[in-house]
């Protein structure tokens, strides 16, 4: 308990001497094992403490340092709890060269149907589009949970009817000639915009979405505005009355 100076020297070795503040307290860890706490004056670690554990071996007279670490106090600023990368991932984070494998228990996916022989796909009359939509030829397909999650995300996002651009649109995507239908179950609610001048070109939009690039949008006629009064009146005239006509008579005689 009295080895405060020894503990301070050990704390100064893992930091800087000017960062080791006053001795705060000491508590017993076990038989002949005591931990001394010093205030941390490092501005980057406000509220932290230097903890130095000293020990005296059995039948020994010399106290030695067992461990010196920096520990957070009650008012210390701590980093947030670690979260796995996959849970931290947000839409748009995956870039060029990044890989995001789908886990085997991903609820958005379910096993596809049995594989179709390659020669069956080459037979005439085979409906390849139907085979693809049913999932034949793919190991996993979109599950019901995956479809519901995607539909809810699209409908409540910028491609849905509640976005600011949709509420101000002159018409809905369902009546727009630039919207093409999707395949599968999504075709009942969503389509894809094909207008290159629209903000949603190449994106999924709901039937009740809309924008100003609607194919049937009508241009409002330009109304002729009333001409404003001229700043300088060049058409009117003023009555000028001269009290002294001497100059006028002089100009008239010279003329």
PDB file of C-alpha atoms in Angstrom:
ATOM      1  CA  UNK A   1       0.000   0.000   0.000  1.00  0.00           C
ATOM      2  CA  UNK A   2       2.958   2.330   0.590  1.00  0.00           C
ATOM      3  CA  UNK A   3       4.641   1.674  -2.790  1.00  0.00           C
ATOM      4  CA  UNK A   4       3.112   4.778  -4.387  1.00  0.00           C
ATOM      5  CA  UNK A   5       6.381   6.123  -5.782  1.00  0.00           C
ATOM      6  CA  UNK A   6       7.219   2.771  -7.384  1.00  0.00           C
ATOM      7  CA  UNK A   7       3.770   2.618  -8.972  1.00  0.00           C
ATOM      8  CA  UNK A   8       4.084   6.189 -10.264  1.00  0.00           C
ATOM      9  CA  UNK A   9       7.402   5.393 -11.935  1.00  0.00           C
ATOM     10  CA  UNK A  10       5.812   2.395 -13.639  1.00  0.00           C
ATOM     11  CA  UNK A  11       2.909   4.539 -14.874  1.00  0.00           C
ATOM     12  CA  UNK A  12       5.340   7.124 -16.260  1.00  0.00           C
ATOM     13  CA  UNK A  13       7.088   4.402 -18.272  1.00  0.00           C
ATOM     14  CA  UNK A  14       3.922   3.514 -20.213  1.00  0.00           C
ATOM     15  CA  UNK A  15       2.946   7.169 -20.693  1.00  0.00           C
ATOM     16  CA  UNK A  16       4.715  10.479 -20.095  1.00  0.00           C
ATOM     17  CA  UNK A  17       5.709  11.788 -16.659  1.00  0.00           C
ATOM     18  CA  UNK A  18       3.561  14.906 -17.122  1.00  0.00           C
ATOM     19  CA  UNK A  19       0.509  12.765 -17.922  1.00  0.00           C
ATOM     20  CA  UNK A  20       0.543  10.913 -14.584  1.00  0.00           C
ATOM     21  CA  UNK A  21      -1.578  12.921 -12.174  1.00  0.00           C
ATOM     22  CA  UNK A  22      -2.391  12.627  -8.506  1.00  0.00           C
ATOM     23  CA  UNK A  23      -2.700   9.324  -6.666  1.00  0.00           C
ATOM     24  CA  UNK A  24      -6.424   8.593  -6.508  1.00  0.00           C
ATOM     25  CA  UNK A  25      -6.714   5.394  -4.496  1.00  0.00           C
ATOM     26  CA  UNK A  26      -5.405   1.900  -3.933  1.00  0.00           C
ATOM     27  CA  UNK A  27      -7.268  -1.328  -3.406  1.00  0.00           C
ATOM     28  CA  UNK A  28      -6.241  -4.849  -2.510  1.00  0.00           C
ATOM     29  CA  UNK A  29      -6.467  -7.449  -5.269  1.00  0.00           C
ATOM     30  CA  UNK A  30      -5.362 -10.387  -3.112  1.00  0.00           C
ATOM     31  CA  UNK A  31      -2.640 -11.520  -0.741  1.00  0.00           C
ATOM     32  CA  UNK A  32       0.293  -9.085  -1.110  1.00  0.00           C
ATOM     33  CA  UNK A  33      -1.243  -7.716  -4.374  1.00  0.00           C
ATOM     34  CA  UNK A  34      -2.346  -4.055  -4.507  1.00  0.00           C
ATOM     35  CA  UNK A  35      -3.421  -1.839  -7.443  1.00  0.00           C
ATOM     36  CA  UNK A  36      -2.682   1.902  -7.340  1.00  0.00           C
ATOM     37  CA  UNK A  37      -4.755   4.339  -9.423  1.00  0.00           C
ATOM     38  CA  UNK A  38      -3.412   7.624 -10.805  1.00  0.00           C
ATOM     39  CA  UNK A  39      -5.294  10.345 -12.657  1.00  0.00           C
ATOM     40  CA  UNK A  40      -4.594  10.527 -16.402  1.00  0.00           C
ATOM     41  CA  UNK A  41      -3.786  14.055 -17.626  1.00  0.00           C
ATOM     42  CA  UNK A  42      -3.542  13.073 -21.285  1.00  0.00           C
ATOM     43  CA  UNK A  43      -6.107  15.310 -23.081  1.00  0.00           C
ATOM     44  CA  UNK A  44      -6.970  12.446 -25.423  1.00  0.00           C
ATOM     45  CA  UNK A  45      -8.005  10.196 -22.494  1.00  0.00           C
ATOM     46  CA  UNK A  46     -10.099  12.401 -20.264  1.00  0.00           C
ATOM     47  CA  UNK A  47     -11.606  10.411 -17.403  1.00  0.00           C
ATOM     48  CA  UNK A  48      -9.160   7.498 -17.711  1.00  0.00           C
ATOM     49  CA  UNK A  49      -6.810   6.267 -14.987  1.00  0.00           C
ATOM     50  CA  UNK A  50      -3.398   4.632 -14.850  1.00  0.00           C
ATOM     51  CA  UNK A  51      -3.689   1.385 -12.907  1.00  0.00           C
ATOM     52  CA  UNK A  52      -0.427  -0.086 -11.602  1.00  0.00           C
ATOM     53  CA  UNK A  53      -0.504  -3.404  -9.782  1.00  0.00           C
ATOM     54  CA  UNK A  54       2.376  -4.126  -7.385  1.00  0.00           C
ATOM     55  CA  UNK A  55       3.115  -7.410  -5.662  1.00  0.00           C
ATOM     56  CA  UNK A  56       5.428  -8.795  -2.993  1.00  0.00           C
ATOM     57  CA  UNK A  57       6.302 -12.450  -3.242  1.00  0.00           C
ATOM     58  CA  UNK A  58       6.062 -14.670  -0.201  1.00  0.00           C
ATOM     59  CA  UNK A  59       8.912 -14.163   2.273  1.00  0.00           C
ATOM     60  CA  UNK A  60      10.303 -11.381   0.044  1.00  0.00           C
ATOM     61  CA  UNK A  61      11.044  -7.867   1.248  1.00  0.00           C
ATOM     62  CA  UNK A  62      11.076  -6.101  -2.126  1.00  0.00           C
ATOM     63  CA  UNK A  63       7.893  -4.929  -3.858  1.00  0.00           C
ATOM     64  CA  UNK A  64       7.859  -5.330  -7.655  1.00  0.00           C
ATOM     65  CA  UNK A  65       5.556  -4.141 -10.428  1.00  0.00           C
ATOM     66  CA  UNK A  66       3.264  -6.784 -11.827  1.00  0.00           C
ATOM     67  CA  UNK A  67       1.246  -4.802 -14.405  1.00  0.00           C
ATOM     68  CA  UNK A  68       0.658  -1.213 -15.571  1.00  0.00           C
ATOM     69  CA  UNK A  69      -2.324  -0.376 -17.785  1.00  0.00           C
ATOM     70  CA  UNK A  70      -4.660   2.486 -18.699  1.00  0.00           C
ATOM     71  CA  UNK A  71      -8.248   1.861 -17.601  1.00  0.00           C
ATOM     72  CA  UNK A  72     -11.423   3.909 -18.197  1.00  0.00           C
ATOM     73  CA  UNK A  73     -13.186   5.627 -15.332  1.00  0.00           C
ATOM     74  CA  UNK A  74     -16.861   6.447 -14.914  1.00  0.00           C
ATOM     75  CA  UNK A  75     -16.576   9.630 -16.994  1.00  0.00           C
ATOM     76  CA  UNK A  76     -14.264   8.185 -19.653  1.00  0.00           C
ATOM     77  CA  UNK A  77     -15.161   8.472 -23.316  1.00  0.00           C
ATOM     78  CA  UNK A  78     -15.379   4.939 -24.668  1.00  0.00           C
ATOM     79  CA  UNK A  79     -15.655   3.577 -28.175  1.00  0.00           C
ATOM     80  CA  UNK A  80     -19.024   2.077 -29.131  1.00  0.00           C
ATOM     81  CA  UNK A  81     -19.549  -1.658 -28.833  1.00  0.00           C
ATOM     82  CA  UNK A  82     -18.018  -3.624 -31.651  1.00  0.00           C
ATOM     83  CA  UNK A  83     -20.485  -4.620 -34.340  1.00  0.00           C
ATOM     84  CA  UNK A  84     -19.656  -7.226 -37.017  1.00  0.00           C
ATOM     85  CA  UNK A  85     -18.949  -5.772 -40.451  1.00  0.00           C
ATOM     86  CA  UNK A  86     -21.949  -7.474 -42.019  1.00  0.00           C
ATOM     87  CA  UNK A  87     -24.276  -5.812 -39.515  1.00  0.00           C
ATOM     88  CA  UNK A  88     -22.651  -2.396 -40.051  1.00  0.00           C
ATOM     89  CA  UNK A  89     -23.083  -2.601 -43.800  1.00  0.00           C
ATOM     90  CA  UNK A  90     -25.497  -0.111 -45.322  1.00  0.00           C
ATOM     91  CA  UNK A  91     -26.987   0.167 -48.827  1.00  0.00           C
ATOM     92  CA  UNK A  92     -24.433   1.572 -51.227  1.00  0.00           C
ATOM     93  CA  UNK A  93     -21.372   0.499 -49.206  1.00  0.00           C
ATOM     94  CA  UNK A  94     -20.394  -2.312 -51.569  1.00  0.00           C
ATOM     95  CA  UNK A  95     -18.062  -0.938 -54.210  1.00  0.00           C
ATOM     96  CA  UNK A  96     -15.836  -2.164 -57.009  1.00  0.00           C
ATOM     97  CA  UNK A  97     -13.982  -5.325 -56.001  1.00  0.00           C
ATOM     98  CA  UNK A  98     -15.958  -5.821 -52.762  1.00  0.00           C
ATOM     99  CA  UNK A  99     -17.601  -9.180 -52.069  1.00  0.00           C
ATOM    100  CA  UNK A 100     -20.741  -9.696 -50.003  1.00  0.00           C
ATOM    101  CA  UNK A 101     -21.530 -13.432 -49.908  1.00  0.00           C
ATOM    102  CA  UNK A 102     -25.042 -14.361 -48.832  1.00  0.00           C
ATOM    103  CA  UNK A 103     -25.040 -16.643 -45.786  1.00  0.00           C
ATOM    104  CA  UNK A 104     -26.467 -20.123 -45.971  1.00  0.00           C
ATOM    105  CA  UNK A 105     -29.291 -19.198 -43.565  1.00  0.00           C
ATOM    106  CA  UNK A 106     -30.232 -15.930 -45.266  1.00  0.00           C
ATOM    107  CA  UNK A 107     -33.995 -15.649 -44.796  1.00  0.00           C
ATOM    108  CA  UNK A 108     -34.299 -13.666 -48.017  1.00  0.00           C
ATOM    109  CA  UNK A 109     -33.401 -16.764 -50.042  1.00  0.00           C
ATOM    110  CA  UNK A 110     -34.755 -20.270 -50.335  1.00  0.00           C
ATOM    111  CA  UNK A 111     -33.661 -23.319 -52.344  1.00  0.00           C
ATOM    112  CA  UNK A 112     -34.667 -23.374 -55.988  1.00  0.00           C
ATOM    113  CA  UNK A 113     -36.374 -26.227 -57.759  1.00  0.00           C
ATOM    114  CA  UNK A 114     -34.557 -29.180 -59.298  1.00  0.00           C
ATOM    115  CA  UNK A 115     -32.036 -28.495 -61.987  1.00  0.00           C
ATOM    116  CA  UNK A 116     -33.158 -28.768 -65.600  1.00  0.00           C
ATOM    117  CA  UNK A 117     -31.002 -30.834 -67.943  1.00  0.00           C
ATOM    118  CA  UNK A 118     -29.034 -28.724 -70.390  1.00  0.00           C
ATOM    119  CA  UNK A 119     -30.488 -30.563 -73.389  1.00  0.00           C
ATOM    120  CA  UNK A 120     -34.007 -29.732 -72.155  1.00  0.00           C
ATOM    121  CA  UNK A 121     -33.306 -26.021 -72.417  1.00  0.00           C
ATOM    122  CA  UNK A 122     -32.362 -26.420 -76.062  1.00  0.00           C
ATOM    123  CA  UNK A 123     -35.534 -28.213 -77.043  1.00  0.00           C
ATOM    124  CA  UNK A 124     -37.940 -26.257 -79.180  1.00  0.00           C
ATOM    125  CA  UNK A 125     -41.015 -25.023 -77.431  1.00  0.00           C
ATOM    126  CA  UNK A 126     -39.378 -24.856 -73.999  1.00  0.00           C
ATOM    127  CA  UNK A 127     -40.568 -21.786 -72.086  1.00  0.00           C
ATOM    128  CA  UNK A 128     -37.211 -20.535 -70.846  1.00  0.00           C
ATOM    129  CA  UNK A 129     -38.726 -17.426 -69.263  1.00  0.00           C
ATOM    130  CA  UNK A 130     -41.090 -19.520 -67.144  1.00  0.00           C
ATOM    131  CA  UNK A 131     -38.240 -21.811 -66.129  1.00  0.00           C
ATOM    132  CA  UNK A 132     -36.152 -18.837 -65.025  1.00  0.00           C
ATOM    133  CA  UNK A 133     -38.993 -17.255 -63.028  1.00  0.00           C
ATOM    134  CA  UNK A 134     -39.728 -20.520 -61.258  1.00  0.00           C
ATOM    135  CA  UNK A 135     -36.119 -20.777 -60.205  1.00  0.00           C
ATOM    136  CA  UNK A 136     -35.127 -23.750 -62.283  1.00  0.00           C
ATOM    137  CA  UNK A 137     -31.436 -23.520 -63.004  1.00  0.00           C
ATOM    138  CA  UNK A 138     -30.646 -21.495 -59.860  1.00  0.00           C
ATOM    139  CA  UNK A 139     -29.569 -22.956 -56.528  1.00  0.00           C
ATOM    140  CA  UNK A 140     -31.497 -20.353 -54.533  1.00  0.00           C
ATOM    141  CA  UNK A 141     -34.344 -18.003 -55.323  1.00  0.00           C
ATOM    142  CA  UNK A 142     -36.018 -15.114 -53.523  1.00  0.00           C
ATOM    143  CA  UNK A 143     -38.125 -16.259 -50.581  1.00  0.00           C
ATOM    144  CA  UNK A 144     -41.423 -14.775 -49.458  1.00  0.00           C
ATOM    145  CA  UNK A 145     -39.624 -12.857 -46.722  1.00  0.00           C
ATOM    146  CA  UNK A 146     -37.195 -11.493 -49.307  1.00  0.00           C
ATOM    147  CA  UNK A 147     -40.010 -10.360 -51.593  1.00  0.00           C
ATOM    148  CA  UNK A 148     -41.893  -8.675 -48.763  1.00  0.00           C
ATOM    149  CA  UNK A 149     -38.752  -6.916 -47.540  1.00  0.00           C
ATOM    150  CA  UNK A 150     -37.905  -5.610 -51.005  1.00  0.00           C
ATOM    151  CA  UNK A 151     -41.477  -4.505 -51.738  1.00  0.00           C
ATOM    152  CA  UNK A 152     -41.753  -2.663 -48.422  1.00  0.00           C
ATOM    153  CA  UNK A 153     -38.387  -0.981 -48.911  1.00  0.00           C
ATOM    154  CA  UNK A 154     -39.184   0.157 -52.444  1.00  0.00           C
ATOM    155  CA  UNK A 155     -42.724   1.295 -51.682  1.00  0.00           C
ATOM    156  CA  UNK A 156     -41.748   3.317 -48.597  1.00  0.00           C
ATOM    157  CA  UNK A 157     -38.635   4.806 -50.220  1.00  0.00           C
ATOM    158  CA  UNK A 158     -37.988   7.398 -52.888  1.00  0.00           C
ATOM    159  CA  UNK A 159     -39.598   5.176 -55.544  1.00  0.00           C
ATOM    160  CA  UNK A 160     -42.925   5.061 -53.728  1.00  0.00           C
ATOM    161  CA  UNK A 161     -45.968   7.332 -53.706  1.00  0.00           C
ATOM    162  CA  UNK A 162     -44.972   9.310 -50.595  1.00  0.00           C
ATOM    163  CA  UNK A 163     -41.782  10.875 -51.928  1.00  0.00           C
ATOM    164  CA  UNK A 164     -41.862  14.651 -52.550  1.00  0.00           C
ATOM    165  CA  UNK A 165     -41.400  14.249 -56.307  1.00  0.00           C
ATOM    166  CA  UNK A 166     -44.326  11.823 -56.498  1.00  0.00           C
ATOM    167  CA  UNK A 167     -46.737  14.067 -54.614  1.00  0.00           C
ATOM    168  CA  UNK A 168     -45.999  16.939 -57.029  1.00  0.00           C
ATOM    169  CA  UNK A 169     -46.136  14.817 -60.199  1.00  0.00           C
ATOM    170  CA  UNK A 170     -48.820  15.467 -62.849  1.00  0.00           C
ATOM    171  CA  UNK A 171     -49.515  11.752 -63.250  1.00  0.00           C
ATOM    172  CA  UNK A 172     -48.703   8.292 -61.946  1.00  0.00           C
ATOM    173  CA  UNK A 173     -46.252   5.755 -63.337  1.00  0.00           C
ATOM    174  CA  UNK A 174     -49.081   3.323 -64.023  1.00  0.00           C
ATOM    175  CA  UNK A 175     -50.296   5.601 -66.837  1.00  0.00           C
ATOM    176  CA  UNK A 176     -46.845   6.562 -68.126  1.00  0.00           C
ATOM    177  CA  UNK A 177     -45.666   5.177 -71.440  1.00  0.00           C
ATOM    178  CA  UNK A 178     -42.057   5.010 -70.245  1.00  0.00           C
ATOM    179  CA  UNK A 179     -42.777   2.404 -67.551  1.00  0.00           C
ATOM    180  CA  UNK A 180     -42.141  -1.230 -68.395  1.00  0.00           C
ATOM    181  CA  UNK A 181     -43.498  -4.095 -66.308  1.00  0.00           C
ATOM    182  CA  UNK A 182     -41.372  -6.445 -64.231  1.00  0.00           C
ATOM    183  CA  UNK A 183     -41.446 -10.213 -64.196  1.00  0.00           C
ATOM    184  CA  UNK A 184     -42.603 -12.372 -61.314  1.00  0.00           C
ATOM    185  CA  UNK A 185     -44.739 -11.322 -58.381  1.00  0.00           C
ATOM    186  CA  UNK A 186     -43.380  -7.783 -58.399  1.00  0.00           C
ATOM    187  CA  UNK A 187     -45.222  -7.000 -61.637  1.00  0.00           C
ATOM    188  CA  UNK A 188     -48.405  -6.434 -59.646  1.00  0.00           C
ATOM    189  CA  UNK A 189     -46.983  -3.363 -57.873  1.00  0.00           C
ATOM    190  CA  UNK A 190     -43.774  -2.234 -59.569  1.00  0.00           C
ATOM    191  CA  UNK A 191     -42.218  -1.455 -62.899  1.00  0.00           C
ATOM    192  CA  UNK A 192     -38.997  -0.020 -64.292  1.00  0.00           C
ATOM    193  CA  UNK A 193     -38.658   3.541 -65.583  1.00  0.00           C
ATOM    194  CA  UNK A 194     -37.124   3.839 -69.087  1.00  0.00           C
ATOM    195  CA  UNK A 195     -37.168   7.617 -69.519  1.00  0.00           C
ATOM    196  CA  UNK A 196     -33.571   8.821 -69.728  1.00  0.00           C
ATOM    197  CA  UNK A 197     -34.601  12.305 -68.603  1.00  0.00           C
ATOM    198  CA  UNK A 198     -36.482  11.083 -65.533  1.00  0.00           C
ATOM    199  CA  UNK A 199     -34.751  10.957 -62.134  1.00  0.00           C
ATOM    200  CA  UNK A 200     -35.692   7.257 -61.787  1.00  0.00           C
ATOM    201  CA  UNK A 201     -34.374   6.086 -65.152  1.00  0.00           C
ATOM    202  CA  UNK A 202     -33.431   2.415 -64.903  1.00  0.00           C
ATOM    203  CA  UNK A 203     -34.847   2.114 -61.382  1.00  0.00           C
ATOM    204  CA  UNK A 204     -37.787   0.260 -59.878  1.00  0.00           C
ATOM    205  CA  UNK A 205     -40.837   2.459 -59.251  1.00  0.00           C
ATOM    206  CA  UNK A 206     -44.262   1.711 -57.853  1.00  0.00           C
ATOM    207  CA  UNK A 207     -47.363   2.103 -59.989  1.00  0.00           C
ATOM    208  CA  UNK A 208     -48.536   5.063 -57.907  1.00  0.00           C
ATOM    209  CA  UNK A 209     -45.164   6.819 -58.072  1.00  0.00           C
ATOM    210  CA  UNK A 210     -44.673   9.729 -60.438  1.00  0.00           C
ATOM    211  CA  UNK A 211     -42.462  12.561 -61.618  1.00  0.00           C
ATOM    212  CA  UNK A 212     -42.532  15.557 -63.914  1.00  0.00           C
ATOM    213  CA  UNK A 213     -41.255  13.507 -66.883  1.00  0.00           C
ATOM    214  CA  UNK A 214     -44.583  11.688 -67.295  1.00  0.00           C
ATOM    215  CA  UNK A 215     -45.253  10.779 -70.929  1.00  0.00           C
ATOM    216  CA  UNK A 216     -48.657  12.482 -70.860  1.00  0.00           C
ATOM    217  CA  UNK A 217     -47.592  15.633 -69.050  1.00  0.00           C
ATOM    218  CA  UNK A 218     -49.094  18.715 -70.719  1.00  0.00           C
ATOM    219  CA  UNK A 219     -47.114  21.874 -71.067  1.00  0.00           C
ATOM    220  CA  UNK A 220     -48.969  24.787 -69.545  1.00  0.00           C
ATOM    221  CA  UNK A 221     -49.567  27.688 -71.978  1.00  0.00           C
ATOM    222  CA  UNK A 222     -47.453  30.719 -71.360  1.00  0.00           C
ATOM    223  CA  UNK A 223     -49.604  33.639 -70.341  1.00  0.00           C
ATOM    224  CA  UNK A 224     -48.749  37.040 -71.792  1.00  0.00           C
ATOM    225  CA  UNK A 225     -47.970  39.375 -68.984  1.00  0.00           C
ATOM    226  CA  UNK A 226     -49.290  42.936 -69.026  1.00  0.00           C
ATOM    227  CA  UNK A 227     -46.667  45.375 -70.170  1.00  0.00           C
ATOM    228  CA  UNK A 228     -45.384  47.426 -67.329  1.00  0.00           C
ATOM    229  CA  UNK A 229     -45.387  51.185 -67.410  1.00  0.00           C
ATOM    230  CA  UNK A 230     -42.222  52.612 -68.977  1.00  0.00           C
ATOM    231  CA  UNK A 231     -39.690  54.015 -66.599  1.00  0.00           C
ATOM    232  CA  UNK A 232     -39.129  57.001 -68.901  1.00  0.00           C
ATOM    233  CA  UNK A 233     -42.239  58.335 -70.630  1.00  0.00           C
ATOM    234  CA  UNK A 234     -41.141  59.066 -74.187  1.00  0.00           C
ATOM    235  CA  UNK A 235     -44.654  59.415 -75.579  1.00  0.00           C
ATOM    236  CA  UNK A 236     -46.074  62.133 -73.381  1.00  0.00           C
ATOM    237  CA  UNK A 237     -45.108  65.785 -73.198  1.00  0.00           C
ATOM    238  CA  UNK A 238     -44.780  68.416 -70.521  1.00  0.00           C
ATOM    239  CA  UNK A 239     -46.045  71.979 -70.400  1.00  0.00           C
ATOM    240  CA  UNK A 240     -43.125  74.330 -69.752  1.00  0.00           C
ATOM    241  CA  UNK A 241     -43.867  77.894 -68.721  1.00  0.00           C
ATOM    242  CA  UNK A 242     -41.063  80.453 -68.780  1.00  0.00           C
ATOM    243  CA  UNK A 243     -41.351  83.473 -66.562  1.00  0.00           C
ATOM    244  CA  UNK A 244     -38.512  85.235 -68.370  1.00  0.00           C
ATOM    245  CA  UNK A 245     -38.920  85.144 -72.183  1.00  0.00           C
ATOM    246  CA  UNK A 246     -35.824  87.189 -72.980  1.00  0.00           C
ATOM    247  CA  UNK A 247     -33.751  84.167 -73.965  1.00  0.00           C
ATOM    248  CA  UNK A 248     -36.543  82.783 -76.135  1.00  0.00           C
ATOM    249  CA  UNK A 249     -36.814  86.047 -78.066  1.00  0.00           C
ATOM    250  CA  UNK A 250     -33.034  86.095 -78.560  1.00  0.00           C
ATOM    251  CA  UNK A 251     -32.991  82.585 -80.003  1.00  0.00           C
ATOM    252  CA  UNK A 252     -35.938  83.408 -82.254  1.00  0.00           C
ATOM    253  CA  UNK A 253     -34.270  86.548 -83.674  1.00  0.00           C
ATOM    254  CA  UNK A 254     -31.014  84.685 -84.381  1.00  0.00           C
ATOM    255  CA  UNK A 255     -32.899  81.999 -86.203  1.00  0.00           C
TER     256      UNK A 255
END
